[in-house]
Coordinates of C-alpha atoms in Angstrom, one line a residue:
Chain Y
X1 CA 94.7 75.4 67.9
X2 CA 97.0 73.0 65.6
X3 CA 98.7 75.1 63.5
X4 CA 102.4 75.7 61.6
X5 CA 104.0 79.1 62.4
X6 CA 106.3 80.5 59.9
X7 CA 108.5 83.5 60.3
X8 CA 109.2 85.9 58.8
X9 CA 105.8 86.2 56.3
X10 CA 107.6 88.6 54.1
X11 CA 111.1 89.2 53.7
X12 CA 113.3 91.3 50.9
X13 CA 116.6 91.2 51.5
X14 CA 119.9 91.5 49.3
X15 CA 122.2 88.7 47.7
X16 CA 124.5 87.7 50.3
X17 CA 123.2 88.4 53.4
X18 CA 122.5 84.8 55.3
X19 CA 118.8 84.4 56.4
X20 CA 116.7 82.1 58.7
X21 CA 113.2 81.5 58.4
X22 CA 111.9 79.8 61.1
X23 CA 109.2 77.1 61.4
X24 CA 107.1 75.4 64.0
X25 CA 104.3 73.2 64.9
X26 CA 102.3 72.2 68.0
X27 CA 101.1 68.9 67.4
X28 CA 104.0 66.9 67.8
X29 CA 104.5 65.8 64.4
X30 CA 107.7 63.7 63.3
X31 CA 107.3 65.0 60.0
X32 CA 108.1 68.3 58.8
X33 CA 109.5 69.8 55.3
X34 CA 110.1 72.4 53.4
X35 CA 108.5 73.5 49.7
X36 CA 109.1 76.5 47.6
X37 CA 106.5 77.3 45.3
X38 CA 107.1 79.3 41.8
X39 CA 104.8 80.1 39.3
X40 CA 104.2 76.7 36.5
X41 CA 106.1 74.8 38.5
X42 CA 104.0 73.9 41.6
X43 CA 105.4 73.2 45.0
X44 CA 108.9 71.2 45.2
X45 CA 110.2 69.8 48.1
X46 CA 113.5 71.7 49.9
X47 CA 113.9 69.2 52.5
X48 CA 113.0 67.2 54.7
X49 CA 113.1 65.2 58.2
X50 CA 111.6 62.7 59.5
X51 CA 112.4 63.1 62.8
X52 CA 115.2 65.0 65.5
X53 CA 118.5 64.7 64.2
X54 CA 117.4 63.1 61.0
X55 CA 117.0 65.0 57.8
X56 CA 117.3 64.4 54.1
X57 CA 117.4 66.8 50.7
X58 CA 114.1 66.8 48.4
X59 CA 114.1 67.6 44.9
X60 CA 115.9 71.3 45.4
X61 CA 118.0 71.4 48.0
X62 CA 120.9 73.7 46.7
X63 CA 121.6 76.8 48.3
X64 CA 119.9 75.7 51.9
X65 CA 120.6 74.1 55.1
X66 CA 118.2 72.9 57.8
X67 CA 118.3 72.2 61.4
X68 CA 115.7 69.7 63.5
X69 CA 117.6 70.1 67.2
X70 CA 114.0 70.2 68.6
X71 CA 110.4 68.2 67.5
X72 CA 108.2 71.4 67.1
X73 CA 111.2 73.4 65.1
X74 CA 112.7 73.0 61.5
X75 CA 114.3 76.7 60.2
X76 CA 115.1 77.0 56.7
X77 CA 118.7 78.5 56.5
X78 CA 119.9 80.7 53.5
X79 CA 124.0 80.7 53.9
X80 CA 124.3 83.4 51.2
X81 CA 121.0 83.7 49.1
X82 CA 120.8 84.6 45.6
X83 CA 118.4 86.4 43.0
X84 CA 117.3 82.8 41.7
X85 CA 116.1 81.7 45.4
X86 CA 113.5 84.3 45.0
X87 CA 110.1 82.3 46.1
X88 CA 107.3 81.8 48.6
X89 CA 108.3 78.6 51.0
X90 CA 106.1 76.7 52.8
X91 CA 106.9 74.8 55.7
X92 CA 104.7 71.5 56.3
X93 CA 103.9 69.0 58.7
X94 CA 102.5 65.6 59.4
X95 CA 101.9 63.0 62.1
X96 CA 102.7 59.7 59.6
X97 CA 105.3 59.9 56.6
X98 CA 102.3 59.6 54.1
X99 CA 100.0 61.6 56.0
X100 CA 98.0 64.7 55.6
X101 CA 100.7 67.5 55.7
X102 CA 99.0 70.4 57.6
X103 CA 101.1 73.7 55.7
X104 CA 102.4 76.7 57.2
X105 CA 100.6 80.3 55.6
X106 CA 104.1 80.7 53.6
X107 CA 107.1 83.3 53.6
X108 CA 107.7 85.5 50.4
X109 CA 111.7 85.8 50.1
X110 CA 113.0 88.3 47.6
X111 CA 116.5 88.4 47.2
X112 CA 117.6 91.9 45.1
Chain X
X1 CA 110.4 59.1 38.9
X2 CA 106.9 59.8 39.9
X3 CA 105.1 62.8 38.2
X4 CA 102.4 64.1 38.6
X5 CA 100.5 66.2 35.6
X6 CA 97.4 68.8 36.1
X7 CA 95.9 69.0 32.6
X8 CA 95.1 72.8 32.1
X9 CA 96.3 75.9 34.3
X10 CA 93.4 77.9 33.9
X11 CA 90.0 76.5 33.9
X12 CA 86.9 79.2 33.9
X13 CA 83.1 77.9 34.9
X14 CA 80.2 80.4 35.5
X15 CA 78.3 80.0 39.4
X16 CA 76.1 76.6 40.0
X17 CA 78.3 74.8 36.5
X18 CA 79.8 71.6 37.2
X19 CA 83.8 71.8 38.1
X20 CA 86.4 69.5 36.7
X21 CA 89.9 69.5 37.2
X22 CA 92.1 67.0 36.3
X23 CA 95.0 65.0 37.8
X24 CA 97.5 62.3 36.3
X25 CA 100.2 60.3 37.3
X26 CA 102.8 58.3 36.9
X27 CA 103.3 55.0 38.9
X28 CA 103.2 51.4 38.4
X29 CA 101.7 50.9 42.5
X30 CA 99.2 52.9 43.1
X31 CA 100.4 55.8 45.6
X32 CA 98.4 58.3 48.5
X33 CA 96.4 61.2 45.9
X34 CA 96.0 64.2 47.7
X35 CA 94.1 67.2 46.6
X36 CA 95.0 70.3 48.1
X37 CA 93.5 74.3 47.8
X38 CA 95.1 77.1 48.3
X39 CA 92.8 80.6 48.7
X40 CA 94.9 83.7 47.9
X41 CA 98.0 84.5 50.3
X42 CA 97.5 81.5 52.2
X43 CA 98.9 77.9 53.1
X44 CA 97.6 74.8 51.3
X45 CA 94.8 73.3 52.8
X46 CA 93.5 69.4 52.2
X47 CA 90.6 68.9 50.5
X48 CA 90.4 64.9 50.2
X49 CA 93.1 62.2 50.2
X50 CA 93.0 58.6 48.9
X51 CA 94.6 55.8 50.7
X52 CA 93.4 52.8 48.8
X53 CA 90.0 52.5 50.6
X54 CA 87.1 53.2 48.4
X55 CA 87.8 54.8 44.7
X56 CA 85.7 57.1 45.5
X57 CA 86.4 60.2 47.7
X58 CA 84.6 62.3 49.6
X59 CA 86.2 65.7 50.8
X60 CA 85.4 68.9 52.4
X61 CA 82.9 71.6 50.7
X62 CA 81.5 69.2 48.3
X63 CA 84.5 68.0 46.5
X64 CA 85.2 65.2 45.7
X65 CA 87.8 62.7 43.2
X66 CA 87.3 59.4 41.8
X67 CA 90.4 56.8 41.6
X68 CA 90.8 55.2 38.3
X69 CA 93.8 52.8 38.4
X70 CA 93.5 52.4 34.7
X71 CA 93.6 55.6 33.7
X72 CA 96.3 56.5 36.6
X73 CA 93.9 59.2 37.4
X74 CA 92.3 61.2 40.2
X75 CA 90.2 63.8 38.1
X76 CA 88.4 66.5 41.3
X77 CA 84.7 67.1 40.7
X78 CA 82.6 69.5 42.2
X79 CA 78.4 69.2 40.8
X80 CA 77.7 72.7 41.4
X81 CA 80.7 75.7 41.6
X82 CA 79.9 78.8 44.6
X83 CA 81.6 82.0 44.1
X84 CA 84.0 80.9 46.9
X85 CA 85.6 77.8 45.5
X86 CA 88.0 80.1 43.5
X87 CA 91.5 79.1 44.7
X88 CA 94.3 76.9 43.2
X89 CA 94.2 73.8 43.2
X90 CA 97.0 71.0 43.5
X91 CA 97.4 67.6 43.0
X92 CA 99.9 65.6 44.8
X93 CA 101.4 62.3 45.0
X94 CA 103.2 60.5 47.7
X95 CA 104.9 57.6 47.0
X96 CA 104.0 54.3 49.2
X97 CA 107.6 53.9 51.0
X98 CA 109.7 55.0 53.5
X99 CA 110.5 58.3 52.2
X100 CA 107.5 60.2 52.7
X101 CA 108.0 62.3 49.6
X102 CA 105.2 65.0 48.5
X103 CA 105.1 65.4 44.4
X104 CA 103.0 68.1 43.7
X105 CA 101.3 68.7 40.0
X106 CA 101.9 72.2 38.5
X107 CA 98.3 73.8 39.9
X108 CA 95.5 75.0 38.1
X109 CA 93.6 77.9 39.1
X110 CA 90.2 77.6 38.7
X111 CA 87.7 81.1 38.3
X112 CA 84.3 81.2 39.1
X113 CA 82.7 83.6 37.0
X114 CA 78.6 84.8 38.1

């Protein structure tokens, strides 16, 4: 089944304390990203890459780091997370840059 | 920049009533419109996308959204709401380019009263 994996799917953690939240797909898309989604506001765009070795910041990207060493993986890194970062994050995929983006089920980070 | 506005965050319509939902934008060339759905504690899922085919498009469960350059618009319609089409909904916008940028709208949330 195609599908994006996201893990953890819940996660409370304190301020500080560096984090990874992993993401993968199996249908060998070039395109993945990253979204946080807050109340009002809609989803806004963490990252992204277009391909291995090649990423680029969205709209948000303070206070994260990504990786894309492999195709299938891009983790979401939190080097020392803070109250504010508090969210639900998506992780996305697609096959072309303007394609359908097929969405991960989402990861609810509180930071206390 | 390219925005993208959802008039209303709330919109209410009893069982079998027509649904409407609006979607604006902000571009000089027309972009990719994508309407997504999200059901509660779950990912986004696609309901229709335009591509600069036909103005009119069809998507899954009986939506579908209407191009309107003039207007810079890409209003979802539904004839006839079912108890399961409450979700939120999402507009987005992707730019024509080589940056592949997503811009979503804020969301509305639609209830389906009985």
């Amino acid at each position: 089944e195609a599908q994006v994996t996201q893990n953890p799917r819940y996660l409370i953690t304190v301020t500080g304390k560096k984090l990874t939240v992993t993401c993968s797909q199996n249908m060998n898309h070039e395109y993945m990203s990253w979204y946080r989604q807050d109340p009002g506001l809609g989803l806004r765009q963490i990252y992204y890459s277009m391909n291995v070795e090649v990423t680029d910041k969205g709209d948000v990207p303070e206070g994260y780091k990504v990786s894309r060493k492999e195709k299938r993986n891009f983790p979401l890194i939190l080097e020392s997370p803070s109250p504010n970062q508090t969210s639900l994050y998506f992780c996305a995929s697609s096959r072309v840059l303007n394609g359908r983006r097929y969405f991960g089920p989402g990861t609810r980070l509180t930071v206390t | 920049a390219q925005s993208v506005t959802q008039l209303g965050s709330h919109v209410s319509v009893s069982e079998g009533a027509l649904v409407l939902l609006r979607c604006n934008y902000s571009s000089s060339v027309p972009p990719y419109l994508f309407w997504y759905v999200q059901y509660p504690n779950q990912g986004l899922q696609l309901l229709l996308k335009y591509t600069s085919a036909a103005t009119l498009v069809k998507g899954i469960n009986g939506f579908e959204a209407e191009f309107k350059k003039s207007e810079t618009s890409f209003h979802l319609t539904k004839p006839s709401a079912h108890m399961s089409d409450a979700a939120e909904y999402f507009c987005a916008v992707s730019e024509r380019g080589n940056t592949g940028k997503l811009i979503f709208g804020q969301g509305t949330t639609l209830q389906v009263k009985p």
